[in-house]
Coordinates of C-alpha atoms in Angstrom, one line a residue:
Chain A
X1 CA 163.9 152.3 -125.7
X2 CA 164.3 149.8 -128.6
X3 CA 161.8 147.0 -128.4
X4 CA 164.2 144.1 -128.4
X5 CA 166.0 145.4 -125.4
X6 CA 163.0 145.2 -123.1
X7 CA 162.4 141.5 -123.5
X8 CA 163.3 139.2 -120.6
X9 CA 165.3 137.0 -123.0
X10 CA 167.5 139.9 -123.9
X11 CA 168.3 140.6 -120.3
X12 CA 169.1 136.9 -119.7
X13 CA 171.5 137.1 -122.7
X14 CA 173.3 140.1 -121.3
X15 CA 173.5 138.4 -117.9
X16 CA 175.0 135.3 -119.6
X17 CA 177.6 137.4 -121.4
X18 CA 178.5 139.0 -118.0
X19 CA 178.9 135.5 -116.5
X20 CA 181.1 134.4 -119.4
X21 CA 183.3 137.6 -119.0
X22 CA 183.6 137.0 -115.3
X23 CA 184.8 133.4 -115.9
X24 CA 187.2 134.8 -118.5
X25 CA 188.7 137.2 -116.0
X26 CA 189.1 134.5 -113.4
X27 CA 190.7 132.1 -116.1
X28 CA 193.0 134.8 -117.4
X29 CA 194.3 135.4 -113.8
X30 CA 195.8 131.9 -113.9
X31 CA 197.8 132.5 -117.1
X32 CA 201.0 134.6 -116.8
X33 CA 200.7 137.3 -119.4
X34 CA 203.1 139.7 -117.6
X35 CA 202.0 143.3 -117.8
X36 CA 199.1 142.3 -120.0
X37 CA 197.3 140.6 -117.0
X38 CA 196.0 143.8 -115.4
X39 CA 195.3 145.4 -118.8
X40 CA 193.2 142.4 -119.8
X41 CA 191.4 142.3 -116.5
X42 CA 190.6 146.0 -116.6
X43 CA 189.5 145.7 -120.3
X44 CA 187.1 143.0 -119.5
X45 CA 185.8 144.9 -116.5
X46 CA 185.2 148.0 -118.7
X47 CA 183.2 145.9 -121.2
X48 CA 181.1 144.5 -118.3
X49 CA 180.5 147.9 -116.8
X50 CA 179.4 149.2 -120.3
X51 CA 177.0 146.3 -120.7
X52 CA 175.4 147.0 -117.3
X53 CA 175.2 150.8 -117.9
X54 CA 173.8 150.5 -121.4
X55 CA 171.3 147.7 -121.0
X56 CA 170.5 147.1 -117.3
X57 CA 170.5 150.8 -116.5
X58 CA 168.7 151.6 -119.8
X59 CA 171.1 154.2 -121.0
X60 CA 171.0 152.8 -124.5
X61 CA 167.9 154.1 -126.1
X62 CA 167.2 156.7 -123.4
X63 CA 165.8 159.8 -125.0
X64 CA 166.4 162.2 -122.1
X65 CA 169.5 164.4 -122.5
X66 CA 169.6 164.6 -118.8
X67 CA 170.5 160.9 -118.6
X68 CA 173.4 161.5 -120.8
X69 CA 174.6 164.5 -118.8
X70 CA 174.4 162.3 -115.7
X71 CA 176.5 159.5 -117.3
X72 CA 179.0 162.0 -118.6
X73 CA 179.3 163.7 -115.2
X74 CA 179.9 160.3 -113.6
X75 CA 182.7 159.5 -116.1
X76 CA 184.2 162.9 -115.7
X77 CA 184.3 162.4 -111.9
X78 CA 186.0 159.0 -112.4
X79 CA 188.5 160.8 -114.6
X80 CA 189.2 163.3 -111.9
X81 CA 189.7 160.5 -109.4
X82 CA 192.1 158.6 -111.6
X83 CA 193.8 161.6 -113.2
X84 CA 194.7 163.5 -110.0
X85 CA 195.7 160.2 -108.2
X86 CA 198.0 159.5 -111.2
X87 CA 199.4 163.0 -110.8
X88 CA 200.9 161.6 -107.6
X89 CA 202.0 158.2 -108.9
X90 CA 203.3 159.5 -112.2
X91 CA 205.6 162.1 -110.6
X92 CA 206.7 160.4 -107.5
X93 CA 210.0 159.3 -109.0
X94 CA 210.9 162.7 -110.4
X95 CA 212.4 163.8 -107.2
Chain B
X1 CA 146.7 184.3 -77.8
X2 CA 144.5 185.3 -80.8
X3 CA 141.6 183.4 -82.1
X4 CA 143.3 183.1 -85.5
X5 CA 146.2 181.5 -83.9
X6 CA 144.0 178.9 -82.2
X7 CA 142.3 178.2 -85.4
X8 CA 145.6 177.7 -87.1
X9 CA 146.7 175.2 -84.4
X10 CA 143.6 173.2 -84.6
X11 CA 143.7 172.6 -88.3
X12 CA 144.5 169.2 -89.5
X13 CA 148.2 169.0 -90.1
X14 CA 151.0 166.4 -90.6
X15 CA 151.4 166.0 -86.8
X16 CA 147.8 165.4 -85.9
X17 CA 146.6 163.6 -89.0
X18 CA 147.4 160.2 -87.7
X19 CA 148.6 158.9 -84.3
X20 CA 150.4 155.8 -83.1
X21 CA 153.9 154.4 -83.6
X22 CA 152.9 152.7 -86.9
X23 CA 151.9 156.0 -88.4
X24 CA 155.4 157.2 -87.8
X25 CA 157.4 154.1 -88.7
X26 CA 155.6 153.5 -92.0
X27 CA 155.1 157.1 -93.0
X28 CA 156.2 158.4 -96.4
X29 CA 155.5 162.0 -95.5
X30 CA 158.8 163.9 -95.9
X31 CA 158.0 166.1 -92.8
X32 CA 157.5 163.1 -90.6
X33 CA 160.6 161.4 -91.9
X34 CA 162.5 164.7 -91.2
X35 CA 161.3 164.4 -87.6
X36 CA 162.4 160.7 -87.4
X37 CA 165.8 161.8 -88.6
X38 CA 165.8 164.7 -86.2
X39 CA 165.3 162.4 -83.2
X40 CA 167.8 159.8 -84.2
X41 CA 170.5 162.3 -85.3
X42 CA 170.1 164.3 -82.0
X43 CA 170.6 161.0 -80.2
X44 CA 173.9 160.4 -82.0
X45 CA 174.9 164.0 -81.5
X46 CA 174.8 163.5 -77.8
X47 CA 176.6 160.1 -78.0
X48 CA 179.4 161.8 -80.0
X49 CA 179.4 164.8 -77.6
X50 CA 179.7 162.4 -74.6
X51 CA 182.9 161.0 -76.2
X52 CA 184.2 164.6 -76.8
X53 CA 183.6 165.5 -73.1
X54 CA 185.6 162.4 -72.0
X55 CA 188.4 163.3 -74.4
X56 CA 188.5 166.8 -72.9
X57 CA 188.3 165.5 -69.4
X58 CA 191.3 163.2 -70.0
X59 CA 193.3 166.2 -71.4
X60 CA 192.5 168.4 -68.3
X61 CA 195.7 167.1 -66.7
X62 CA 199.0 166.3 -68.5
X63 CA 199.2 162.7 -67.2
X64 CA 197.1 160.0 -68.8
X65 CA 195.1 159.3 -65.7
X66 CA 191.4 159.1 -66.6
X67 CA 191.5 156.3 -69.2
X68 CA 194.0 153.9 -70.6
X69 CA 195.9 154.8 -73.8
X70 CA 193.9 152.2 -75.8
X71 CA 190.6 153.5 -74.5
X72 CA 191.6 157.0 -75.4
X73 CA 192.3 155.9 -79.0
X74 CA 188.9 154.4 -79.1
X75 CA 187.3 157.5 -77.6
X76 CA 188.5 159.8 -80.3
X77 CA 187.8 157.3 -83.1
X78 CA 184.2 156.8 -82.0
X79 CA 183.8 160.5 -81.5
X80 CA 184.9 161.1 -85.0
X81 CA 182.9 158.3 -86.6
X82 CA 179.7 159.1 -84.8
X83 CA 180.0 162.8 -85.4
X84 CA 181.0 162.6 -89.1
X85 CA 178.9 159.7 -90.4
X86 CA 175.9 159.9 -88.1
X87 CA 175.6 163.6 -87.3
X88 CA 177.4 166.1 -89.5
X89 CA 176.8 164.5 -92.9
X90 CA 173.1 163.9 -92.5
X91 CA 172.2 166.6 -90.1
X92 CA 170.9 169.4 -92.3
X93 CA 169.9 167.5 -95.5
X94 CA 168.1 164.8 -93.6
X95 CA 166.2 167.0 -91.1
X96 CA 165.7 170.6 -92.4
X97 CA 166.4 169.5 -96.0
X98 CA 163.8 166.7 -95.9
X99 CA 161.3 169.0 -94.3
X100 CA 161.8 172.0 -96.5
X101 CA 162.9 171.0 -100.0
X102 CA 159.5 170.0 -101.2
X103 CA 157.8 172.9 -99.5
X104 CA 160.2 175.5 -100.8
X105 CA 159.7 174.5 -104.4
X106 CA 155.9 174.1 -104.0
X107 CA 155.8 170.3 -104.2
X108 CA 153.6 167.8 -102.1
X109 CA 156.5 165.6 -101.2
X110 CA 159.9 164.4 -102.4
X111 CA 160.0 162.5 -105.8
X112 CA 160.5 159.1 -104.1
X113 CA 158.8 159.1 -100.7
X114 CA 159.4 155.4 -100.0
X115 CA 163.1 155.7 -100.9
X116 CA 163.1 158.6 -98.4
X117 CA 161.8 156.3 -95.7
X118 CA 164.2 153.6 -96.7
X119 CA 167.1 156.0 -96.3
X120 CA 166.0 156.5 -92.7
X121 CA 165.9 152.8 -92.1
X122 CA 169.4 152.4 -93.6
X123 CA 170.6 155.2 -91.4
X124 CA 169.2 153.4 -88.4
X125 CA 170.7 150.1 -89.4
X126 CA 174.1 151.8 -89.7
X127 CA 173.4 153.4 -86.3
X128 CA 172.6 150.1 -84.7
X129 CA 175.8 148.6 -86.1
X130 CA 178.0 151.5 -84.8
X131 CA 176.3 151.3 -81.4
X132 CA 177.0 147.5 -81.3
X133 CA 180.5 148.2 -82.4
X134 CA 181.0 150.7 -79.6
X135 CA 179.5 148.5 -76.9
X136 CA 181.5 145.5 -77.9
X137 CA 185.0 147.1 -78.0
X138 CA 185.0 149.9 -80.6
X139 CA 187.7 150.8 -83.1
X140 CA 191.1 152.5 -82.4
X141 CA 192.3 153.6 -85.8
X142 CA 190.9 157.1 -85.8
X143 CA 187.8 157.8 -88.0
X144 CA 190.2 157.8 -91.0
X145 CA 190.9 154.0 -90.9
X146 CA 194.4 154.6 -92.3
X147 CA 196.1 151.5 -93.8
X148 CA 198.1 149.4 -93.2
X149 CA 197.3 149.8 -89.5
X150 CA 193.6 149.2 -90.1
X151 CA 194.1 146.2 -92.4
X152 CA 197.1 144.4 -91.0
X153 CA 197.6 145.4 -87.3
X154 CA 194.7 146.5 -85.2
X155 CA 192.5 143.8 -83.8
X156 CA 189.5 146.1 -83.1
X157 CA 186.2 146.1 -84.9
X158 CA 187.2 147.5 -88.2
X159 CA 184.8 145.5 -90.4
X160 CA 181.7 146.3 -88.3
X161 CA 182.5 150.0 -88.1
X162 CA 183.2 150.0 -91.8
X163 CA 179.9 148.3 -92.5
X164 CA 178.1 150.9 -90.4
X165 CA 179.6 153.7 -92.5
X166 CA 178.9 151.8 -95.7
X167 CA 175.2 151.4 -94.9
X168 CA 174.8 154.9 -93.6
X169 CA 176.5 156.0 -96.9
X170 CA 173.7 154.5 -98.9
X171 CA 171.2 156.4 -96.8
X172 CA 173.1 159.6 -97.9
X173 CA 173.1 158.6 -101.6
X174 CA 169.3 158.0 -101.5
X175 CA 168.7 161.4 -99.9
X176 CA 170.9 163.1 -102.6
X177 CA 169.2 161.2 -105.4
X178 CA 165.8 162.2 -104.0
X179 CA 166.7 165.8 -103.8
X180 CA 168.2 166.1 -107.3
X181 CA 165.1 164.4 -108.9
X182 CA 162.7 166.5 -106.8
X183 CA 164.4 169.8 -107.7
X184 CA 164.4 168.9 -111.4
X185 CA 161.0 167.4 -111.7
X186 CA 158.7 168.8 -109.1
X187 CA 159.1 172.6 -109.0
X188 CA 155.8 174.4 -108.9
X189 CA 154.7 176.4 -112.0
X190 CA 156.8 179.6 -112.2
X191 CA 159.5 178.3 -109.9
X192 CA 162.4 178.7 -112.3
X193 CA 166.0 177.9 -111.5
X194 CA 166.7 181.6 -110.9
X195 CA 163.8 181.8 -108.5
X196 CA 164.9 178.9 -106.4
X197 CA 165.6 179.7 -102.8
X198 CA 169.4 179.5 -102.1
X199 CA 168.8 176.8 -99.5
X200 CA 167.6 174.6 -102.5
X201 CA 170.7 175.5 -104.5
X202 CA 172.9 174.4 -101.5
X203 CA 170.9 171.2 -101.1
X204 CA 171.3 170.5 -104.8
X205 CA 175.0 171.1 -104.7
X206 CA 175.3 168.9 -101.6
X207 CA 173.3 166.1 -103.4
X208 CA 175.8 166.2 -106.3
X209 CA 178.6 165.5 -103.8
X210 CA 176.6 162.8 -102.0
X211 CA 176.0 160.9 -105.2
X212 CA 179.4 161.3 -106.8
X213 CA 181.5 160.9 -103.7
X214 CA 179.8 158.4 -101.4
X215 CA 180.3 155.4 -103.7
X216 CA 184.0 155.9 -103.6
X217 CA 184.2 155.7 -99.8
X218 CA 181.9 152.7 -100.0
X219 CA 184.2 150.8 -102.4
X220 CA 187.2 151.8 -100.3
X221 CA 185.6 150.3 -97.2
X222 CA 185.0 147.1 -99.3
X223 CA 188.7 147.1 -100.3
X224 CA 189.8 147.5 -96.7
X225 CA 187.6 144.6 -95.7
X226 CA 188.9 142.5 -98.6
X227 CA 192.5 143.1 -97.6
X228 CA 191.8 142.4 -93.9
X229 CA 189.7 139.3 -94.5
X230 CA 191.3 137.7 -97.6
X231 CA 194.8 139.3 -97.6
X232 CA 194.4 140.7 -101.1
X233 CA 197.3 143.1 -101.6
X234 CA 195.7 146.5 -102.2
X235 CA 197.0 148.9 -99.5
X236 CA 199.5 146.8 -97.5
X237 CA 203.1 147.2 -99.0
X238 CA 204.0 143.7 -97.7
X239 CA 201.3 142.3 -100.0
X240 CA 202.3 144.5 -102.9
X241 CA 199.8 147.2 -102.2
X242 CA 200.2 151.0 -101.6
X243 CA 199.1 152.6 -98.4
X244 CA 198.8 156.0 -100.0
X245 CA 196.3 154.6 -102.4
X246 CA 194.0 154.2 -99.4
X247 CA 194.5 157.9 -98.5
X248 CA 193.8 159.0 -102.1
X249 CA 190.5 157.0 -102.2
X250 CA 189.5 157.9 -98.7
X251 CA 190.0 161.7 -99.0
X252 CA 188.5 161.8 -102.5
X253 CA 185.2 161.3 -100.6
X254 CA 186.1 162.6 -97.2
X255 CA 187.3 166.0 -98.2
X256 CA 184.2 166.8 -100.2
X257 CA 182.3 165.3 -97.3
X258 CA 183.2 168.5 -95.4
X259 CA 181.3 170.4 -98.1
X260 CA 178.4 168.0 -97.7
X261 CA 178.4 169.3 -94.1
X262 CA 178.9 173.0 -94.7
X263 CA 177.0 173.7 -97.9
X264 CA 173.5 173.1 -96.4
X265 CA 174.4 175.3 -93.5
X266 CA 175.5 178.0 -95.9
X267 CA 172.0 177.6 -97.5
X268 CA 170.4 178.2 -94.2
X269 CA 172.5 181.4 -93.7
X270 CA 171.4 182.6 -97.1
X271 CA 167.8 182.3 -95.9
X272 CA 168.3 183.9 -92.5
X273 CA 170.4 186.9 -93.4
X274 CA 168.0 188.5 -96.0
X275 CA 165.0 187.9 -93.7
X276 CA 166.5 189.6 -90.7
X277 CA 168.1 192.3 -92.8
X278 CA 164.8 192.9 -94.7
X279 CA 166.8 193.0 -97.9
X280 CA 167.1 191.1 -101.1
X281 CA 170.2 188.9 -101.1
X282 CA 173.1 190.6 -102.7
X283 CA 174.3 188.8 -105.9
X284 CA 171.8 185.9 -106.0
X285 CA 173.4 184.2 -109.0
X286 CA 176.9 184.4 -107.5
X287 CA 175.7 182.9 -104.2
X288 CA 173.7 180.2 -106.0
X289 CA 176.5 179.2 -108.4
X290 CA 179.2 179.4 -105.7
X291 CA 177.5 176.4 -104.1
X292 CA 178.0 174.5 -107.3
X293 CA 181.5 175.9 -107.5
X294 CA 182.3 174.6 -104.0
X295 CA 180.8 171.2 -104.9
X296 CA 183.0 170.8 -108.0
X297 CA 186.2 172.4 -106.7
X298 CA 185.8 170.5 -103.5
X299 CA 186.7 167.3 -105.4
X300 CA 190.0 168.7 -106.6
X301 CA 191.8 169.3 -103.3
X302 CA 191.8 166.1 -101.4
X303 CA 195.5 165.4 -101.3
X304 CA 196.2 168.4 -99.1
X305 CA 195.5 165.9 -96.3
X306 CA 198.6 163.9 -97.5
X307 CA 201.3 166.5 -97.9
X308 CA 203.6 164.8 -95.4
X309 CA 202.5 161.3 -96.2
X310 CA 205.2 160.7 -98.8
X311 CA 203.3 161.7 -101.9
X312 CA 205.0 163.3 -104.9
X313 CA 206.0 166.9 -104.2
X314 CA 204.9 167.9 -107.7
X315 CA 201.5 166.6 -107.1
X316 CA 201.5 168.3 -103.7
X317 CA 202.2 171.7 -105.4
X318 CA 199.2 171.1 -107.7
X319 CA 196.9 170.2 -104.8
X320 CA 198.1 173.1 -102.8
X321 CA 197.2 175.5 -105.6
X322 CA 193.8 173.8 -106.2
X323 CA 193.1 174.0 -102.4
X324 CA 193.5 177.8 -102.5
X325 CA 190.9 178.0 -105.4
X326 CA 188.1 176.6 -103.2
X327 CA 188.4 179.7 -101.0
X328 CA 187.0 181.8 -103.9
X329 CA 183.4 180.6 -103.9
X330 CA 183.5 180.5 -100.1
X331 CA 184.6 184.1 -99.9
X332 CA 182.0 185.1 -102.5
X333 CA 179.3 183.9 -100.1
X334 CA 180.8 185.6 -97.1
X335 CA 181.2 188.9 -98.9
X336 CA 177.7 188.7 -100.4
X337 CA 176.1 188.0 -97.1
X338 CA 177.9 191.0 -95.6
X339 CA 176.8 193.1 -98.5
X340 CA 173.3 191.9 -98.0
X341 CA 173.4 193.2 -94.4
X342 CA 174.8 196.6 -95.5
X343 CA 172.2 199.3 -94.9
X344 CA 169.7 196.6 -94.0
X345 CA 167.1 196.8 -91.3
X346 CA 168.8 194.3 -89.1
X347 CA 167.1 192.7 -86.1
X348 CA 168.8 190.5 -83.6
X349 CA 166.5 187.5 -83.3
X350 CA 168.0 184.1 -82.3
X351 CA 168.4 182.8 -85.9
X352 CA 170.3 185.9 -86.9
X353 CA 172.6 185.6 -83.8
X354 CA 173.6 182.1 -85.0
X355 CA 174.1 183.6 -88.5
X356 CA 176.5 186.1 -87.1
X357 CA 178.3 183.3 -85.2
X358 CA 178.5 181.4 -88.5
X359 CA 180.0 184.3 -90.3
X360 CA 182.8 184.8 -87.8
X361 CA 183.6 181.2 -87.0
X362 CA 183.4 180.0 -90.6
X363 CA 185.7 182.8 -91.7
X364 CA 188.3 181.9 -89.0
X365 CA 188.0 178.2 -90.0
X366 CA 188.3 179.1 -93.7
X367 CA 191.3 181.3 -93.3
X368 CA 193.2 178.8 -91.2
X369 CA 192.3 176.4 -94.0
X370 CA 194.4 178.6 -96.3
X371 CA 197.3 178.3 -93.8
X372 CA 197.0 174.5 -94.1
X373 CA 196.8 174.6 -97.9
X374 CA 200.3 176.2 -97.9
X375 CA 202.8 173.5 -98.1
X376 CA 205.3 175.0 -95.7
X377 CA 202.9 175.8 -92.9
X378 CA 201.1 172.5 -93.3
X379 CA 204.4 170.6 -92.7
X380 CA 204.8 172.6 -89.5
X381 CA 201.3 172.0 -88.1
X382 CA 200.3 168.7 -89.6
X383 CA 198.8 166.4 -87.0
X384 CA 198.8 169.1 -84.3
X385 CA 195.9 170.7 -82.5
X386 CA 196.0 173.5 -85.1
X387 CA 194.4 171.1 -87.5
X388 CA 191.9 170.0 -84.9
X389 CA 190.9 173.6 -84.2
X390 CA 190.7 174.5 -87.9
X391 CA 188.3 171.7 -88.8
X392 CA 186.2 172.2 -85.7
X393 CA 185.8 175.9 -86.6
X394 CA 184.4 174.7 -89.9
X395 CA 182.5 171.6 -88.8
X396 CA 181.2 172.7 -85.4
X397 CA 181.5 176.5 -85.6
X398 CA 180.2 176.6 -89.2
X399 CA 177.9 173.6 -89.6
X400 CA 176.3 173.6 -86.1
X401 CA 175.8 177.4 -86.0
X402 CA 174.0 177.1 -89.3
X403 CA 172.0 174.1 -88.2
X404 CA 170.9 175.7 -84.9
X405 CA 170.1 179.0 -86.7
X406 CA 167.9 177.0 -89.1
X407 CA 166.3 175.0 -86.4
X408 CA 165.2 178.2 -84.6
X409 CA 164.2 179.9 -87.9
X410 CA 161.9 177.0 -89.0
X411 CA 160.9 175.7 -85.6
X412 CA 157.6 177.6 -85.7
X413 CA 156.9 175.9 -89.1
X414 CA 158.0 172.5 -87.9
X415 CA 156.2 172.4 -84.6
X416 CA 153.5 175.2 -84.9
X417 CA 154.9 176.7 -81.7
X418 CA 157.3 179.6 -80.9
X419 CA 160.4 178.8 -78.9
X420 CA 161.2 181.2 -76.0
X421 CA 163.1 184.0 -77.7
X422 CA 165.0 185.1 -74.6
X423 CA 166.3 181.6 -73.9
X424 CA 167.1 181.3 -77.6
X425 CA 169.4 184.3 -77.5
X426 CA 171.0 183.2 -74.3
X427 CA 171.7 179.8 -75.7
X428 CA 173.2 181.3 -78.9
X429 CA 175.5 183.4 -76.7
X430 CA 176.5 180.5 -74.6
X431 CA 177.3 178.4 -77.6
X432 CA 179.4 181.1 -79.1
X433 CA 181.4 181.7 -75.9
X434 CA 181.7 178.0 -75.2
X435 CA 182.8 177.2 -78.7
X436 CA 185.6 179.8 -78.8
X437 CA 186.8 179.0 -75.4
X438 CA 187.0 175.3 -76.4
X439 CA 188.7 175.6 -79.8
X440 CA 190.6 178.9 -79.9
X441 CA 193.2 177.7 -77.4
X442 CA 193.7 174.7 -79.6
X443 CA 195.0 176.9 -82.4
X444 CA 197.8 178.1 -80.0
X445 CA 198.4 174.6 -78.7
X446 CA 198.8 173.3 -82.2
X447 CA 201.0 176.1 -83.3
X448 CA 203.2 175.5 -80.3
X449 CA 203.5 171.9 -81.3
X450 CA 201.0 169.9 -79.3
X451 CA 200.2 166.8 -81.4
X452 CA 196.7 165.6 -81.8
X453 CA 195.6 162.1 -80.6
X454 CA 198.0 162.1 -77.6
X455 CA 196.5 160.9 -74.4
X456 CA 199.4 161.9 -72.2
X457 CA 201.3 165.2 -72.5
X458 CA 203.2 165.0 -69.2
X459 CA 206.5 165.7 -71.1
X460 CA 205.1 169.1 -72.0
X461 CA 203.2 170.3 -68.9
X462 CA 203.3 173.9 -70.1
X463 CA 200.4 173.1 -72.3
X464 CA 198.1 172.4 -69.4
X465 CA 196.7 175.9 -69.0
X466 CA 195.4 176.0 -72.6
X467 CA 194.0 172.5 -72.2
X468 CA 192.2 173.5 -69.0
X469 CA 190.6 176.5 -70.9
X470 CA 189.6 174.2 -73.7
X471 CA 188.0 171.7 -71.4
X472 CA 186.2 174.4 -69.4
X473 CA 184.9 175.7 -72.8
X474 CA 183.6 172.3 -73.8
X475 CA 181.4 172.1 -70.7
X476 CA 180.0 175.6 -71.5
X477 CA 179.4 174.4 -75.0
X478 CA 177.7 171.3 -73.8
X479 CA 175.2 173.5 -71.8
X480 CA 174.7 175.7 -74.9
X481 CA 173.7 172.6 -76.9
X482 CA 171.5 171.1 -74.2
X483 CA 169.5 174.3 -73.7
X484 CA 167.8 174.4 -77.2
X485 CA 166.9 170.8 -76.8
X486 CA 165.2 171.5 -73.5
X487 CA 163.3 174.6 -74.6
X488 CA 162.3 173.1 -78.0
X489 CA 160.7 170.2 -76.2
X490 CA 159.1 172.6 -73.7
X491 CA 157.8 174.8 -76.5
X492 CA 156.0 171.8 -78.1
X493 CA 153.6 171.9 -75.2
X494 CA 153.9 175.3 -73.7
X495 CA 155.2 177.6 -76.5
X496 CA 153.1 180.3 -78.0
X497 CA 151.2 179.2 -81.1
X498 CA 153.1 180.2 -84.2
X499 CA 151.4 182.1 -87.0
X500 CA 152.0 180.9 -90.5
X501 CA 154.7 183.4 -91.2
X502 CA 156.2 184.6 -87.9
X503 CA 159.2 186.4 -89.4
X504 CA 157.3 187.8 -92.4
X505 CA 159.8 185.9 -94.5
X506 CA 159.8 185.3 -98.2
X507 CA 159.5 181.7 -99.6
X508 CA 156.8 179.3 -100.2
X509 CA 157.2 177.4 -97.0
X510 CA 155.9 180.4 -95.2
X511 CA 152.7 180.4 -97.3
X512 CA 151.5 177.2 -95.8
X513 CA 150.0 176.7 -92.4
X514 CA 152.1 176.1 -89.3
X515 CA 152.5 173.2 -89.0
X516 CA 151.8 172.3 -92.6
X517 CA 149.2 169.9 -93.8
X518 CA 150.3 166.5 -95.1
X519 CA 150.5 167.6 -98.7
X520 CA 151.9 171.0 -97.8
X521 CA 149.6 173.1 -100.0
X522 CA 145.9 173.0 -100.5
X523 CA 146.5 174.1 -104.1
X524 CA 149.7 173.9 -106.1
X525 CA 151.2 177.4 -105.7
X526 CA 152.0 179.5 -108.8
X527 CA 155.2 181.4 -108.4
X528 CA 155.3 184.8 -110.0
X529 CA 157.9 186.5 -107.7
X530 CA 161.6 186.5 -107.2
X531 CA 163.2 184.9 -104.2
X532 CA 164.0 187.3 -101.3
X533 CA 161.7 190.0 -102.6
X534 CA 161.9 191.7 -99.2
X535 CA 161.4 195.2 -100.7
X536 CA 157.8 194.2 -101.3
X537 CA 157.1 192.3 -98.1
X538 CA 155.8 194.4 -95.3
X539 CA 158.0 194.6 -92.2
X540 CA 157.0 192.4 -89.4
X541 CA 156.1 192.6 -85.8
X542 CA 158.7 190.3 -84.4
X543 CA 157.6 188.0 -81.5
X544 CA 159.4 188.9 -78.4
X545 CA 160.6 192.2 -79.9
X546 CA 157.4 194.3 -79.3

């Protein structure tokens, strides 16, 4: 793991960014952006999840291939959940 | 009783190393934790069974005369919740899995012994919550918590029951995590992946499902709570939500959960059949990889629970096709077990009787699953007793047969005592007869159109005879389940002392003493043999056989 990422200050910085992003999500919910509202909220949520996975869960800098396999498997499973669920929502109006 | 046997019994082992409640409640020994789980899971089995008997008793007559309709709804809900979350899901991994996984791979313990103990405490916290929920009113939604009924209409204890399942779910995640890390990191020298016992492969596949599926049900429960408490529009159409989204999320976990239940039992059958056929397993790699195949394919089939719920017919076609695929790895197992027995030297000890029961009942359950995967037939029998019979053939006929077979097979190792073989065989026979008498009539009832979850069927009194048969069967089944508990307890004091390897079975767990010492092996074993190398293991003198 890179040296800078193990210091307490670094983790506090990541935590602060997460708090700011949470505040942004809440703030954005009060502005009417039309269809952009959910896109913005999901975008911010994805960035937050990435920060947690990369730094708090130490995936960035992990040397083990197994760690990456586990992360990829998790993402693949999420894709299955979303993809097959959307197979229903995306084709419901066809008939 | 031989002197060797006495010497074996008197050695220091995990049971007699320490005494007192504290030594059990604070233990980090995987074998003791397995026994803690065994006691608590057995308790919940009998609670769930009690509800089942009340349900069957109500259905003895067409009129709804034993309990009120609301009470009946609560009975089948609590039966389902207790049996699914507090019995079937943890039963094999948390008891036999906990006991055997380290031993079978030549390790001293699981990778995270304290997390293992934590998982039991979480299970117990979940258990206390569900008991409290039961005693203070219960839930009436069915164990499936379908929305919007669960979020907008019912005034029963949804949040508490959801919390119980949520907490118990974490216990299951911890067990899965522990098994995966243990299998990767703690195998003895020489214990390669292709030498792993098939029970380990099945536990590994189960752990994958536990880790990848359980978080989804956990977050779904949180969403139900959020909608119920804060009226956030997620599932309720009135609030802008979509009720089918709940079913997608719920079944994304709850269908694979069936494989969490059945895969470990399949692992047990893979151990029992070669041992009592005195033959190497037929097609080791196929049986091993079919467990992984079931785990992966099991995640692609969930919407077959929703064919009549209003989902897209195009998606239904895809899910119907995918549901057929999962039959392939299951059939691989059945055919390979049968091929293992072919020309084997078969003996009919109690574990093998349960394995035979498993083969027949699981096959019936699996084949009727194919009926239900077909869109046309599914529309006809959805929400009828046909579905109830189908999943009980898998979840009771399959899972419990495997579990009881495994308990008899490894009981000498767990307790250091032999169970009474004659009683064992009798109980296996009673379970088999009781099970079929209970559930086979339900296939016919369902096919004829009796809906599930009805408390009163007085408008269709012609169904009474089949219901009477089913209720009669359930009492026989109840006796069949009580018997092993009685003679296992009896054997702990009065049973014959068990030798280290009473079945002359392959596998590292039989190379330790019965019962094992705290760290399982005096020296780390070195593995230079294949799994199930029965051609090179001398035949045994079977206790009770000679």
